[in-house]
XYZ file of C-alpha atoms in Angstrom:
626
model
C -38.661 -31.574 29.462
C -42.482 -31.188 29.106
C -44.623 -29.108 31.443
C -45.593 -32.114 33.571
C -41.966 -33.255 34.026
C -41.977 -36.266 31.718
C -39.472 -36.532 28.844
C -40.380 -36.136 25.189
C -41.206 -39.309 23.306
C -39.251 -40.183 20.147
C -41.930 -39.787 17.418
C -40.305 -42.326 15.072
C -40.210 -44.982 17.850
C -43.829 -44.294 18.793
C -44.872 -44.653 15.169
C -43.212 -48.068 14.967
C -45.111 -49.262 18.063
C -48.505 -47.992 16.929
C -50.768 -50.275 14.859
C -51.169 -49.574 11.184
C -54.744 -48.511 11.658
C -53.639 -45.884 14.164
C -50.985 -44.354 11.919
C -51.911 -41.208 10.006
C -51.749 -41.212 6.211
C -48.342 -40.686 4.548
C -49.228 -37.147 3.523
C -50.201 -36.241 7.037
C -46.931 -37.716 8.320
C -44.986 -35.553 5.922
C -46.950 -32.505 6.958
C -46.416 -33.280 10.610
C -42.667 -33.726 10.084
C -42.505 -30.446 8.211
C -44.393 -28.660 10.960
C -42.211 -30.206 13.637
C -38.943 -28.906 12.087
C -37.474 -25.816 13.749
C -37.753 -22.615 11.707
C -34.791 -21.974 9.425
C -33.657 -18.505 8.488
C -34.269 -17.888 4.776
C -31.094 -18.278 2.754
C -29.623 -15.118 1.353
C -30.388 -14.807 -2.373
C -27.500 -15.889 -4.517
C -28.151 -13.008 -6.863
C -26.884 -14.972 -9.891
C -27.372 -12.994 -13.117
C -28.486 -14.459 -16.387
C -26.212 -14.830 -19.363
C -27.206 -11.381 -20.619
C -26.738 -10.031 -17.114
C -23.236 -11.519 -16.918
C -22.421 -9.867 -20.208
C -23.566 -6.494 -18.853
C -21.529 -6.981 -15.688
C -18.473 -7.819 -17.736
C -18.835 -4.567 -19.658
C -19.355 -2.675 -16.376
C -16.034 -3.953 -15.080
C -14.202 -3.261 -18.307
C -15.548 0.277 -18.550
C -15.048 0.866 -14.836
C -11.455 -0.351 -15.014
C -10.865 1.899 -17.997
C -12.328 4.905 -16.145
C -10.065 4.205 -13.151
C -7.047 3.976 -15.485
C -8.003 7.248 -17.197
C -8.381 9.004 -13.858
C -4.932 7.869 -12.797
C -3.353 9.029 -16.039
C -5.014 12.386 -15.702
C -3.783 12.851 -12.131
C -0.247 11.870 -13.075
C -0.148 13.873 -16.368
C 1.993 16.603 -14.794
C 4.597 14.309 -13.200
C 7.886 14.348 -15.083
C 10.564 13.931 -12.399
C 10.914 11.904 -9.176
C 9.749 14.003 -6.198
C 9.293 11.217 -3.683
C 13.025 11.059 -3.279
C 14.968 8.815 -2.896
C 12.320 6.099 -3.355
C 11.250 6.925 -6.901
C 14.836 7.368 -8.057
C 15.866 4.076 -6.473
C 13.176 2.084 -8.318
C 13.920 3.812 -11.651
C 17.629 3.200 -11.344
C 17.016 -0.454 -10.348
C 14.894 -0.937 -13.469
C 17.642 0.629 -15.597
C 20.232 -1.705 -14.078
C 18.015 -4.756 -14.735
C 17.928 -3.880 -18.414
C 21.729 -3.784 -18.509
C 21.910 -0.023 -18.310
C 24.338 2.134 -16.360
C 24.790 2.022 -12.584
C 23.715 4.681 -10.100
C 25.613 4.916 -6.823
C 23.120 5.136 -3.926
C 25.484 3.904 -1.262
C 24.562 4.419 2.414
C 20.913 4.788 1.434
C 17.853 2.548 1.730
C 18.007 -0.606 -0.376
C 15.304 -0.651 -3.099
C 14.323 -4.111 -4.087
C 13.927 -5.471 -7.602
C 10.383 -6.802 -7.685
C 8.642 -3.588 -8.614
C 11.384 -2.536 -11.055
C 10.709 -5.743 -12.994
C 7.345 -4.307 -13.923
C 9.033 -1.125 -15.145
C 11.260 -2.896 -17.694
C 8.909 -2.127 -20.621
C 9.038 1.556 -19.676
C 12.874 1.508 -19.801
C 12.914 -0.399 -23.090
C 10.349 1.881 -24.760
C 11.344 5.265 -23.299
C 14.051 7.269 -25.101
C 14.843 9.484 -22.102
C 14.141 10.048 -18.459
C 10.798 11.803 -18.839
C 9.505 9.237 -21.372
C 10.546 6.402 -19.052
C 8.896 8.113 -16.081
C 5.622 8.671 -17.960
C 5.567 5.056 -19.228
C 6.117 3.852 -15.660
C 3.032 5.815 -14.586
C 1.008 4.132 -17.343
C 2.062 0.755 -15.919
C 1.086 1.939 -12.479
C -2.357 3.027 -13.722
C -3.064 -0.325 -15.415
C -2.177 -2.267 -12.282
C -3.562 0.037 -9.641
C -6.979 0.115 -11.350
C -7.233 -3.623 -10.624
C -8.376 -2.590 -7.145
C -11.848 -2.263 -8.721
C -12.419 -5.984 -9.452
C -10.477 -7.005 -6.336
C -12.496 -4.693 -4.131
C -15.674 -6.025 -5.651
C -14.657 -9.601 -4.907
C -13.678 -8.699 -1.369
C -16.992 -6.972 -0.688
C -18.875 -9.910 -2.144
C -16.998 -12.230 0.213
C -18.241 -9.939 2.984
C -21.741 -10.559 1.648
C -22.467 -7.038 0.488
C -25.094 -6.969 -2.268
C -23.834 -7.233 -5.827
C -24.628 -3.703 -7.008
C -23.348 -2.065 -3.827
C -20.222 -4.163 -4.005
C -19.578 -2.695 -7.444
C -20.251 0.866 -6.305
C -18.096 0.637 -3.185
C -15.323 -1.157 -5.102
C -15.040 2.080 -7.134
C -14.833 4.043 -3.878
C -12.132 1.700 -2.574
C -10.116 2.200 -5.767
C -10.418 5.960 -5.273
C -8.896 6.023 -1.805
C -5.724 8.153 -1.667
C -3.795 5.140 -0.372
C -4.577 3.523 -3.747
C -5.101 6.436 -6.177
C -2.645 9.123 -5.026
C 0.430 6.883 -4.866
C -0.231 5.505 -8.341
C 0.920 8.909 -9.661
C 4.471 8.157 -8.523
C 7.011 5.480 -9.318
C 6.574 3.740 -5.955
C 5.772 0.197 -4.774
C 2.826 1.847 -3.009
C 1.159 1.946 -6.450
C 0.863 -1.853 -6.517
C 1.179 -3.085 -2.910
C -2.539 -2.508 -2.119
C -3.451 -4.679 -5.083
C -0.990 -7.385 -4.013
C -2.215 -7.470 -0.414
C -5.898 -7.540 -1.382
C -5.240 -10.239 -3.973
C -3.376 -12.288 -1.431
C -6.243 -12.123 1.063
C -8.771 -13.214 -1.543
C -6.587 -16.128 -2.627
C -5.825 -17.137 0.948
C -9.543 -17.173 1.764
C -10.325 -19.167 -1.331
C -7.524 -21.606 -0.456
C -8.733 -22.210 3.094
C -12.404 -22.547 2.128
C -12.107 -24.550 -1.107
C -13.800 -27.991 -1.073
C -11.381 -30.711 0.032
C -12.342 -33.306 -2.590
C -14.706 -32.243 -5.354
C -16.785 -34.983 -6.963
C -14.780 -37.084 -9.356
C -11.408 -35.728 -8.310
C -8.855 -37.010 -5.790
C -7.668 -33.493 -4.882
C -9.065 -30.005 -5.253
C -7.356 -28.284 -8.190
C -8.852 -24.990 -7.055
C -7.268 -25.333 -3.626
C -3.898 -26.137 -5.161
C -4.043 -23.166 -7.519
C -5.244 -20.737 -4.844
C -2.583 -21.882 -2.379
C 0.149 -21.632 -4.981
C -1.130 -18.237 -6.186
C -1.251 -16.810 -2.688
C 2.302 -17.981 -2.021
C 3.527 -16.531 -5.331
C 1.946 -13.148 -4.622
C 3.461 -13.078 -1.156
C 6.944 -13.921 -2.429
C 6.657 -11.194 -5.091
C 5.491 -8.623 -2.506
C 8.503 -9.510 -0.369
C 10.736 -9.050 -3.497
C 9.192 -5.591 -3.927
C 9.461 -4.192 -0.401
C 10.371 -5.106 3.171
C 6.697 -4.719 4.082
C 6.153 -7.865 2.061
C 8.307 -9.714 4.582
C 5.494 -9.349 7.130
C 3.085 -10.867 4.602
C 5.619 -13.640 3.968
C 5.669 -14.553 7.685
C 1.855 -14.500 7.832
C 1.510 -16.771 4.769
C 4.041 -19.189 6.234
C 2.054 -19.325 9.471
C -1.189 -20.037 7.551
C 0.491 -22.812 5.554
C 1.660 -24.409 8.791
C -1.712 -24.029 10.514
C -3.850 -25.311 7.617
C -2.908 -29.021 7.896
C -2.622 -28.911 11.677
C -6.221 -27.784 11.987
C -7.244 -29.970 9.034
C -8.330 -27.097 6.827
C -6.086 -28.430 4.098
C -4.189 -31.662 3.584
C -0.436 -31.908 4.200
C 0.104 -32.501 0.519
C -1.814 -29.364 -0.408
C -0.027 -27.256 2.188
C 3.332 -28.657 1.077
C 2.646 -27.509 -2.492
C 1.927 -23.964 -1.253
C 5.034 -24.032 0.911
C 7.169 -25.203 -2.039
C 5.954 -22.324 -4.232
C 6.570 -19.909 -1.372
C 10.139 -21.106 -0.800
C 11.089 -21.260 -4.503
C 9.639 -17.837 -5.339
C 11.184 -16.247 -2.251
C 14.593 -17.686 -3.116
C 14.328 -16.326 -6.674
C 13.408 -12.878 -5.293
C 16.371 -12.901 -2.931
C 18.721 -13.681 -5.828
C 17.229 -10.851 -7.842
C 17.639 -8.344 -4.989
C 21.173 -9.467 -4.277
C 22.148 -8.896 -7.918
C 21.335 -5.201 -7.584
C 23.588 -4.512 -4.592
C 26.980 -4.122 -6.322
C 25.470 -1.859 -9.012
C 23.629 0.486 -6.669
C 25.209 0.134 -3.219
C 28.929 -0.491 -3.839
C 29.891 0.946 -0.363
C 26.976 -0.459 1.654
C 23.517 0.715 2.697
C 22.078 2.557 5.671
C 21.719 -0.554 7.865
C 18.013 -0.304 8.781
C 18.317 -3.800 10.286
C 20.713 -2.365 12.828
C 18.038 0.160 13.800
C 15.574 -2.626 14.414
C 17.989 -4.493 16.703
C 18.720 -1.307 18.715
C 15.024 -0.509 19.117
C 14.132 -4.015 20.211
C 16.866 -4.145 22.813
C 16.301 -0.796 24.637
C 13.408 0.735 26.587
C 13.593 3.927 24.569
C 13.480 1.906 21.361
C 10.272 0.146 22.501
C 8.712 3.535 23.348
C 9.680 4.873 19.915
C 8.431 1.779 18.095
C 5.045 1.443 19.812
C 4.274 5.169 19.722
C 5.160 5.636 16.067
C 3.236 2.470 15.159
C 0.179 3.856 16.973
C 0.590 7.064 14.953
C 0.352 5.049 11.742
C -2.908 3.480 12.958
C -4.203 6.935 13.831
C -3.425 8.216 10.369
C -5.297 5.486 8.559
C -8.311 5.923 10.825
C -8.494 9.649 10.175
C -7.557 9.499 6.494
C -10.546 7.214 5.781
C -13.007 9.178 7.923
C -12.972 6.481 10.533
C -14.061 3.709 8.161
C -10.729 1.844 8.387
C -10.969 2.026 12.182
C -14.434 0.417 12.013
C -12.958 -2.250 9.726
C -9.986 -2.874 12.058
C -12.271 -3.361 15.091
C -14.553 -5.590 13.031
C -11.607 -7.780 12.112
C -10.654 -7.955 15.827
C -14.242 -8.922 16.636
C -14.067 -11.643 14.007
C -11.120 -13.161 15.849
C -13.001 -13.195 19.168
C -16.346 -14.214 17.748
C -16.628 -14.739 13.982
C -19.689 -12.781 12.782
C -22.317 -14.127 10.420
C -21.283 -11.684 7.701
C -17.998 -13.517 7.120
C -18.283 -16.839 5.259
C -16.320 -19.928 6.228
C -15.898 -21.916 9.402
C -15.117 -20.070 12.651
C -11.581 -21.440 12.745
C -10.747 -20.242 9.223
C -12.358 -16.870 9.886
C -10.323 -16.436 13.063
C -7.150 -17.386 11.218
C -7.729 -14.811 8.480
C -8.664 -12.162 11.060
C -5.505 -12.865 12.968
C -3.559 -12.669 9.696
C -4.897 -9.173 8.947
C -4.243 -8.007 12.470
C -0.712 -9.418 12.327
C -0.115 -7.558 9.054
C -1.317 -4.262 10.557
C 0.704 -4.619 13.751
C 3.765 -6.113 12.017
C 4.020 -3.334 9.407
C 3.236 -0.510 11.842
C 5.713 -1.568 14.486
C 8.456 -3.088 12.259
C 8.660 -0.020 10.002
C 8.682 2.252 13.077
C 11.549 0.200 14.542
C 13.550 0.542 11.311
C 13.039 4.302 10.865
C 16.022 6.507 11.589
C 15.447 9.767 13.464
C 14.835 12.187 10.579
C 13.578 15.225 12.518
C 10.366 15.338 10.588
C 6.771 15.153 11.698
C 6.264 12.189 9.419
C 8.286 10.127 11.855
C 5.386 10.248 14.321
C 2.353 10.155 12.052
C 2.628 8.580 8.657
C 0.282 6.977 6.189
C 2.301 5.229 3.462
C 3.424 2.151 5.342
C -0.087 0.890 6.218
C -1.569 2.076 2.932
C -1.130 -1.465 1.512
C -3.645 -2.979 3.938
C -5.956 0.024 4.315
C -8.245 -0.921 1.379
C -8.991 -4.238 3.134
C -9.873 -2.468 6.382
C -11.931 0.084 4.473
C -13.919 -2.654 2.700
C -14.641 -4.392 6.008
C -15.775 -1.056 7.445
C -18.090 -0.493 4.488
C -19.598 -3.964 5.007
C -20.306 -3.025 8.638
C -21.904 0.292 7.637
C -24.127 -1.264 4.965
C -25.078 -4.554 6.673
C -24.963 -4.189 10.442
C -28.094 -3.436 12.501
C -28.431 0.056 13.897
C -27.377 -0.845 17.438
C -24.314 -2.752 16.249
C -23.346 0.035 13.896
C -23.533 2.667 16.640
C -21.373 0.524 18.921
C -18.836 -0.014 16.132
C -18.695 3.677 15.259
C -18.330 4.621 18.929
C -15.542 2.135 19.421
C -13.782 3.408 16.257
C -14.035 6.997 17.509
C -12.609 5.962 20.887
C -9.710 4.133 19.155
C -8.955 7.179 17.027
C -8.960 9.562 19.993
C -6.822 7.155 22.064
C -4.275 6.861 19.231
C -4.168 10.658 18.947
C -3.490 10.933 22.670
C -0.582 8.539 22.331
C 0.873 10.654 19.475
C 0.388 13.859 21.452
C 1.962 12.351 24.597
C 5.039 10.972 22.837
C 5.712 13.611 20.165
C 4.402 16.646 22.058
C 5.907 19.942 20.906
C 7.949 18.177 18.223
C 4.794 18.153 16.055
C 5.236 21.872 15.680
C 9.035 22.037 15.716
C 10.148 19.271 13.357
C 10.124 19.584 9.566
C 6.716 19.446 7.946
C 6.821 17.569 4.642
C 3.575 18.114 2.812
C 4.026 14.915 0.807
C 3.568 12.919 3.982
C 0.041 14.232 4.574
C -2.077 14.158 1.396
C -5.301 13.232 3.293
C -4.983 15.242 6.526
C -4.018 18.372 4.608
C -7.485 18.465 3.049
C -9.199 17.562 6.366
C -7.532 20.545 8.061
C -7.325 22.682 4.903
C -3.693 23.381 5.699
C -0.761 22.390 3.509
C 1.960 24.101 5.481
C 1.608 22.646 9.024
C 0.308 19.556 10.822
C -2.707 19.826 13.098
C -3.279 16.635 15.066
C -6.549 17.470 16.799
C -8.073 19.368 13.912
C -7.541 16.326 11.711
C -8.922 14.008 14.432
C -12.057 16.093 14.885
C -12.692 16.315 11.131
C -12.209 12.595 10.661
C -14.681 11.890 13.435
C -17.234 14.279 11.951
C -16.903 12.443 8.669
C -17.446 9.174 10.490
C -20.607 10.513 12.073
C -21.891 11.741 8.701
C -21.164 8.336 7.179
C -23.130 6.527 9.880
C -26.042 8.931 9.558
C -26.132 8.609 5.760
C -25.801 4.799 5.912
C -28.890 4.560 8.115
C -31.141 6.415 5.647
C -33.870 4.114 4.430
C -33.883 5.360 0.874
C -30.649 5.616 -1.147
C -28.495 5.368 1.992
C -25.697 3.248 0.478
C -25.634 5.392 -2.692
C -25.316 8.608 -0.723
C -22.636 7.061 1.473
C -20.648 5.986 -1.563
C -21.030 9.455 -3.063
C -19.849 11.113 0.149
C -16.776 8.902 0.515
C -15.875 9.066 -3.145
C -16.122 12.895 -3.178
C -13.821 13.177 -0.148
C -11.298 10.713 -1.576
C -11.124 12.380 -4.970
C -10.864 15.811 -3.351
C -7.962 14.567 -1.236
C -6.112 13.241 -4.307
C -6.810 16.232 -6.526
C -5.697 18.784 -3.948
C -2.658 16.751 -3.046
C -1.570 16.635 -6.704
C -2.270 20.374 -7.198
C -0.794 21.671 -3.924
C 1.864 19.122 -3.083
C 3.072 17.127 -6.110
C 3.046 19.740 -8.840
C 4.913 22.412 -6.841
C 7.564 19.778 -6.099
C 7.873 18.932 -9.806
C 8.308 22.591 -10.736
C 10.864 23.174 -7.979
C 12.930 20.035 -8.703
C 12.984 20.828 -12.425
C 14.057 24.376 -11.877
C 16.755 23.349 -9.420
C 18.334 20.507 -11.381
C 17.371 20.367 -15.051
C 20.341 21.311 -17.242
C 19.227 19.674 -20.516
C 19.263 23.039 -22.282
C 22.892 23.671 -21.230
C 24.498 20.236 -21.586
C 24.120 17.449 -24.109
C 23.468 14.778 -21.463
C 23.366 11.966 -24.043
C 27.019 12.618 -24.715
C 27.942 12.336 -21.048
C 28.581 8.630 -20.593
C 29.567 8.983 -16.940
C 28.794 11.481 -14.184
C 30.367 11.916 -10.732
C 28.545 13.992 -8.079
C 30.034 15.441 -4.927
C 28.685 13.875 -1.733
C 28.296 17.401 -0.314
C 25.616 18.226 -2.871
C 22.270 17.583 -1.084
C 21.036 14.099 -1.822
C 17.777 15.239 -3.472
C 19.785 17.275 -5.989
C 22.342 14.492 -6.394
C 19.749 11.911 -7.331
C 18.038 14.339 -9.711
C 21.350 14.767 -11.546
C 21.546 11.001 -11.954
C 17.981 11.027 -13.259
C 18.500 13.696 -15.909
C 21.740 12.014 -17.064
C 19.739 8.866 -17.797
C 22.329 7.333 -20.108
C 25.310 7.894 -17.745
C 27.026 5.783 -15.126
C 26.585 7.580 -11.818
C 29.183 7.638 -9.009
C 29.692 9.598 -5.809
C 32.855 11.067 -4.221
C 33.562 13.391 -1.295
C 35.362 16.483 -2.533
C 36.508 17.326 1.049
C 38.858 14.341 1.058
C 39.029 13.140 -2.533
C 39.969 15.029 -5.704
C 37.185 15.088 -8.326
C 37.687 12.159 -10.706
C 38.899 13.060 -14.206
C 38.012 9.784 -15.920
C 34.337 10.855 -16.179
C 32.535 13.144 -18.630
C 30.773 15.385 -16.128
C 31.447 16.381 -12.496
C 28.903 18.101 -10.232
C 30.423 19.900 -7.234
C 28.997 21.626 -4.212
C 29.271 25.408 -4.629
C 30.644 27.225 -1.578
C 29.201 30.585 -0.620
C 30.809 33.842 -1.677
C 32.989 32.360 -4.430
C 32.484 32.293 -8.183
C 31.418 29.054 -9.859
C 34.829 28.739 -11.462
C 36.385 28.456 -7.975
C 34.283 25.483 -6.948
C 36.854 22.923 -8.120
C 39.263 22.312 -5.204
C 42.729 23.622 -5.968
C 41.598 24.716 -9.425
C 40.167 22.861 -12.397
C 42.479 20.783 -14.559
C 43.098 21.911 -18.146
C 40.142 21.207 -20.447
C 37.432 21.386 -17.808
C 34.939 24.256 -17.806
C 31.722 25.265 -16.034
C 28.667 24.098 -17.975
C 25.992 25.299 -15.548
C 25.551 26.392 -11.931
C 22.558 26.922 -9.599
C 21.970 28.440 -6.190
C 18.755 26.919 -4.846
C 16.833 26.588 -1.602
C 17.980 22.958 -1.355
C 21.621 23.694 -2.045
C 24.147 25.093 -4.513
C 26.014 23.193 -7.212
C 28.217 23.620 -10.283
C 28.366 21.230 -13.224
C 31.761 20.849 -14.965
C 32.322 19.204 -18.335
C 35.233 18.823 -20.667
């Protein structure tokens, strides 16, 4: 409405009614039309480099990836034996079985899936012994884990961070302990962050790809991205149960895409077909390992989930422990992951300008990330047995696979958001962190000081509290919030703010990893080697089979299987069963106050003799050979 109450007149209709002599010249009409248009915000520069620039960027990524690989190899150079037991041992033995090698009895333990061991097959083929296989596996880890650099760059570019800062912060993302530290061990955690980030990029590309490019009936890019996302999801589920959460999320996206007309039914059907076929193949692979590694059954984690979901106490356990996992990731990243988590939640409520794509697609991807965080945190908590360790209540490994995504989103907020928005985001992240800490304190209480402290569970918070012997909830919370405040202050500097922020976060991340290797991993390697290595006393290559007493502590038992790399491994309980004599070596628990020669129940049969014996902090054992 105009100021006098009359409606606006359509200029094109008025021009048609006016006589030719009254019409302004064509140039004046164009100028008038241009002046009448509403102002449009200037488009963000595409920042497309020239051919020479692309060549330089290619070299930057090659050299950057090589530097990330070299750093990982340096950190893992002292690792020679599995210390993240039983996980590392399980994956190594599964890889050995897949090559047709000997079995290893891990009955009544956690089932380790075959997806990750598939990647370790070259290590088993090329290695001539356990240490060589282990080191080769760490090389494979390094090559794959360093891919977080290009993936982090692509993710930050999707979040519309400038090209050069995307490259810098992609390096920082690849240096996070949730990416870097776990690459120094034979764990799925070495590759899961890469898989989850790669899936998110492919899922975003699938949902936002043009429906029908010019000259084509269907979008080949959309088909490839959808199939690639499904294949990555199925492989992640073949690697670890955490991948099952991703599998459910991908299935939901495939169903929603044609319903909301983001993709055609044909396109979504192709992605669903790849998902179903690859998942079925992974299930067959995992099933093939069961008789070779779990002949008497596993520890029934599924039963734990059912019990937790059907009791009030179980729900309290599940929700509280899941909140502890969220707390850990917030503190371990100096609050940046908490900022990212809240930004993702905000994108679901009101998609921000910084995220490309339609609001519906942005909401769908935001919901997918939130579902992954909640699903992993609460599902893993529901499955956990009561282990009487502090890591039950605050733990970082399970959510480590999605933390790089949350960190990248948090970095985008710090580098792109206006000052007022950034302060609100940081304040909300601090409140979330403190609230999560309160939940942990309320539920765990005095158990945080009474239960077993396992230093391996706390590589990040150990540095934040400068304490590698005990857990300090509120010290870690305060230090993480101080780091968040410093990050916000540095990010708001007018000159060199992003560079200083990247330097601060990278220095903290590398310090966490270096101190964790030096003060946690290396002492474990030395202790495990001293407690179990009998290569200088027994020709292990000649021992084609080994039986270990169930009463030998399981960490020592699995280490014996590891050193006897060429031997079939089995377990028996010497309390009820006589030690088998159809094997080449028997390892028995060593009772107190008796000589090693008296460790064989009712006396050793003729021809058997003690080859080695150890009394250790973990337990006592005697190795018999014939």
